[in-house]
Coordinates of C-alpha atoms in Angstrom, one line a residue:
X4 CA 54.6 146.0 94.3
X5 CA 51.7 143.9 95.7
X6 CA 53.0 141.1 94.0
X7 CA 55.9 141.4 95.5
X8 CA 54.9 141.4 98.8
X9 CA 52.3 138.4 98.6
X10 CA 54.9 136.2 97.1
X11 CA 57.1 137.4 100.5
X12 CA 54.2 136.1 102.7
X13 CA 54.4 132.9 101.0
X14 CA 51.3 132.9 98.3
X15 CA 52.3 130.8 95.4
X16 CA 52.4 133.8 92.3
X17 CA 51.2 132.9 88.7
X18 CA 52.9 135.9 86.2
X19 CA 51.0 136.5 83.9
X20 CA 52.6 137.0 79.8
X21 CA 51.0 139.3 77.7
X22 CA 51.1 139.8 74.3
X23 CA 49.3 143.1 73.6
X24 CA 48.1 144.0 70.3
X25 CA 49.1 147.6 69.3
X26 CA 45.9 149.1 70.1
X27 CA 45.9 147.5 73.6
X28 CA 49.9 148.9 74.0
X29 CA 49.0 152.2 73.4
X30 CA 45.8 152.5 75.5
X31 CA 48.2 151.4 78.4
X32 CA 51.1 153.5 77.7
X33 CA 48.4 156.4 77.5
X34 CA 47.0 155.9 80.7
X35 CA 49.9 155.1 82.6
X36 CA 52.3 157.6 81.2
X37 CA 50.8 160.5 78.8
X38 CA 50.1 163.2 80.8
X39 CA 48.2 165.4 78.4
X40 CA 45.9 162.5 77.4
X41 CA 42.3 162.3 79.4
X42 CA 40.0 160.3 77.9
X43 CA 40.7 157.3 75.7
X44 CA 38.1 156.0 73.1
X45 CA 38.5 152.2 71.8
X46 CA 36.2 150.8 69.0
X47 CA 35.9 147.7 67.3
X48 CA 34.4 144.3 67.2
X49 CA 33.5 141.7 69.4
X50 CA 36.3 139.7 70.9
X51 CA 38.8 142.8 69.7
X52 CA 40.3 143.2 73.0
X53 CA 38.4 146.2 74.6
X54 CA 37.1 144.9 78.0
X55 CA 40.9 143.3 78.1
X56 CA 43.0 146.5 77.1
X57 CA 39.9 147.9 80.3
X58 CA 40.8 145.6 82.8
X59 CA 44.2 145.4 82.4
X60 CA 44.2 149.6 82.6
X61 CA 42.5 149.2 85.8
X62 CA 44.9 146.5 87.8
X63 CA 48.0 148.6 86.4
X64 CA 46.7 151.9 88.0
X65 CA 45.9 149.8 91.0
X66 CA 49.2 148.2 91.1
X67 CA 51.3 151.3 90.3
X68 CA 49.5 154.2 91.9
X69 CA 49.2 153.1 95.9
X70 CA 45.8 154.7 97.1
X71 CA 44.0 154.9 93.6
X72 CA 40.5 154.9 93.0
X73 CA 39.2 152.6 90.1
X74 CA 36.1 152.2 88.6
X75 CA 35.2 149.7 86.6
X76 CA 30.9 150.4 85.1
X77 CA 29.0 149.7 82.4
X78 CA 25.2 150.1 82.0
X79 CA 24.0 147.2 84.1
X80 CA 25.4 144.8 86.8
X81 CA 24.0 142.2 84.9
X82 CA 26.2 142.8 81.8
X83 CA 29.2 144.2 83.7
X84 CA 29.3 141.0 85.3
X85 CA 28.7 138.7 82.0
X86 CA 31.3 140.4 80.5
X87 CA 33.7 142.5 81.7
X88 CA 34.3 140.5 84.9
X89 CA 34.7 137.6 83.4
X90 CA 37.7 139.4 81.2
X91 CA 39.2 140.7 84.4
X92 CA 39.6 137.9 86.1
X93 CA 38.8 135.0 84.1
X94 CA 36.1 132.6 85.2
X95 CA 35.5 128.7 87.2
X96 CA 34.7 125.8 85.2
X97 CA 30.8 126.9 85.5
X98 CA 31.4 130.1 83.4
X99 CA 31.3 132.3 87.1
X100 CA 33.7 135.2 87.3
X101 CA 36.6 134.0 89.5
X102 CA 37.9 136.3 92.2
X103 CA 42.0 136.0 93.0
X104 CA 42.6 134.7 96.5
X105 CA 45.4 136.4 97.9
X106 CA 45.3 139.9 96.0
X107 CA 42.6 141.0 98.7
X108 CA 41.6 140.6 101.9
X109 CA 38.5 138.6 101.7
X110 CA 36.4 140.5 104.4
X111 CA 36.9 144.1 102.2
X112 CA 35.0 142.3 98.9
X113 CA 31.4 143.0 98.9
X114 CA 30.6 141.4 95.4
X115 CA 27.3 142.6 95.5
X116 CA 28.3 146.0 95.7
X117 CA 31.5 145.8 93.6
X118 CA 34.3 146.8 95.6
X119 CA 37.5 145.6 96.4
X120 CA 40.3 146.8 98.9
X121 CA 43.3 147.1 97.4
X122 CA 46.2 145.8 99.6
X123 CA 48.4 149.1 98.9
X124 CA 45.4 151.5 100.3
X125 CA 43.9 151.8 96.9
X126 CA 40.0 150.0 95.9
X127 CA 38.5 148.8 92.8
X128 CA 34.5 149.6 92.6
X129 CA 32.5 147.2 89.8
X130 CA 29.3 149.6 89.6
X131 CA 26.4 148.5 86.6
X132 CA 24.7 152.3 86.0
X133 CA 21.2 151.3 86.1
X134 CA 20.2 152.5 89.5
X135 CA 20.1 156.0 90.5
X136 CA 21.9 154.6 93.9
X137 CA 24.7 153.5 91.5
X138 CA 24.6 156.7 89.5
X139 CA 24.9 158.7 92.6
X140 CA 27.8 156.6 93.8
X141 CA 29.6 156.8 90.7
X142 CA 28.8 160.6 90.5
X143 CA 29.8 161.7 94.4
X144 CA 33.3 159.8 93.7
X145 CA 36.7 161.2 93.1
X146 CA 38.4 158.6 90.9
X147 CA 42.2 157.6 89.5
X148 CA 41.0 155.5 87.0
X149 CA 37.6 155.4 84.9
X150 CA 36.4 152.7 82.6
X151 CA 33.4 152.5 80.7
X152 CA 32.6 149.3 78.6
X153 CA 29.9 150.2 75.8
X154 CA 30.5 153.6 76.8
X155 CA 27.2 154.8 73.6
X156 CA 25.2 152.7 76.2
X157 CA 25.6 155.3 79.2
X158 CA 23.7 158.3 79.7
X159 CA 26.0 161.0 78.0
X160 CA 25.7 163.5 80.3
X161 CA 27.1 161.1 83.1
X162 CA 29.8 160.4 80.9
X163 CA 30.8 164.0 80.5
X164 CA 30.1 164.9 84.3
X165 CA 32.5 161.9 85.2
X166 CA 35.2 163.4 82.7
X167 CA 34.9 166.9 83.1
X168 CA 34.6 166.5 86.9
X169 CA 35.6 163.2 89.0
X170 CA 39.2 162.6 87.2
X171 CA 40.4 163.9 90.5
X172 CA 41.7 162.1 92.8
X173 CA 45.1 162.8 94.5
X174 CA 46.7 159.9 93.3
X175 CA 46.9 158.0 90.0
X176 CA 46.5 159.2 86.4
X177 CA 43.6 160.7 86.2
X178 CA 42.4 159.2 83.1
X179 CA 39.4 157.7 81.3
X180 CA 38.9 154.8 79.1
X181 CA 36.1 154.0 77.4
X182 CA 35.2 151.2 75.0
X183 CA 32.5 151.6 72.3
X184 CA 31.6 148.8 68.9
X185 CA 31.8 151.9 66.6
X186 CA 33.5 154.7 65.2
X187 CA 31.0 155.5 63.5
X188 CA 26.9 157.2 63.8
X189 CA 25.4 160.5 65.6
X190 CA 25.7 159.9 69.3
X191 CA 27.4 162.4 71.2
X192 CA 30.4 159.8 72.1
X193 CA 31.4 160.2 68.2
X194 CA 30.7 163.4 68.4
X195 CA 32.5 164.5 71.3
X196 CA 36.3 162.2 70.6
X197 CA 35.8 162.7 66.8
X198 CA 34.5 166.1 66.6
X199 CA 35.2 168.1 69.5

């Protein structure tokens, strides 16, 4: 893994422990293992573990699936990077999203446009959907690995193009997750995982 072969060149490794809640388990397992599963839906409350369950999706596809494509959106830049960021890789003593030195090569991270070279060929894109640049982006892309945060605060018909369509890239799972703070109303999220 990349771990593996940092801690070879010398980096000092932190593992990281776990302790998933159920919901979080099964999200994971789903992604990284069910192959008749395409999109996952989690709802629930703030500070429930969504964005985590999100983030964590992401770096497994990443670590597991050399040459993935992950995404990583929500609506804006501004509140990808307030929140879901912050979840992925925690955050400085000034409440700023902290990037890991060592899993990346440093000239490959743009973090105004989002994107991070994986060391195993693979890249990570952090993408806020409030530009029709971003849209595009997001839209012209073949991905692994999708994750929406606040996924009833996206245009639905990018949502459905991005599920129906751009699940696929050669390598990795294929697979969607989205997070959403209900299971409950008349927007066509609902409507499409609990009706459809």
């Amino acid at each position: 893994t990349v771990i593996d072969q940092l801690a070879a060149e010398g980096f000092t490794i932190e593992r990281e422990i776990v302790d998933y809640n159920a919901s979080q388990t099964l999200a994971l397992q789903m992604v990284l293992y069910e192959p008749n599963v395409v999109g996952i839906l989690l709802y629930g409350g703030v500070r429930g573990g969504k964005s985590f369950a999100v983030c964590k999706a992401g770096i497994s596809v990443l670590e597991m699936f050399p040459g993935a494509s992950c995404l990583l959106a929500r609506d804006t830049r501004v509140n990808l990077e307030a929140t879901t960021l912050k979840t992925l890789w925690g955050t400085d003593k000034y409440g700023n999203p902290v990037l890991p030195h060592g899993i990346y090569d440093e000239r490959d991270h743009n973090q105004t446009k989002g994107f991070i070279n994986w060391p195993n060929g693979g890249f990570l894109s952090m993408i806020g959907l409030d530009s029709k640049a971003n849209i595009d982006r997001v839209r012209s892309t073949e991905w692994s690995f999708v994750g929406l945060e606040e996924v009833n605060g996206i245009s639905w018909p990018i949502v459905r193009f991005m599920i129906e369509t751009r699940l696929s890239h050669a390598v990795g799972p294929r697979k969607i997750l989205m997070t959403t703070n209900t299971d409950r109303g008349e927007d066509d999220v609902y409507k499409f995982f609990f009706e459809e």
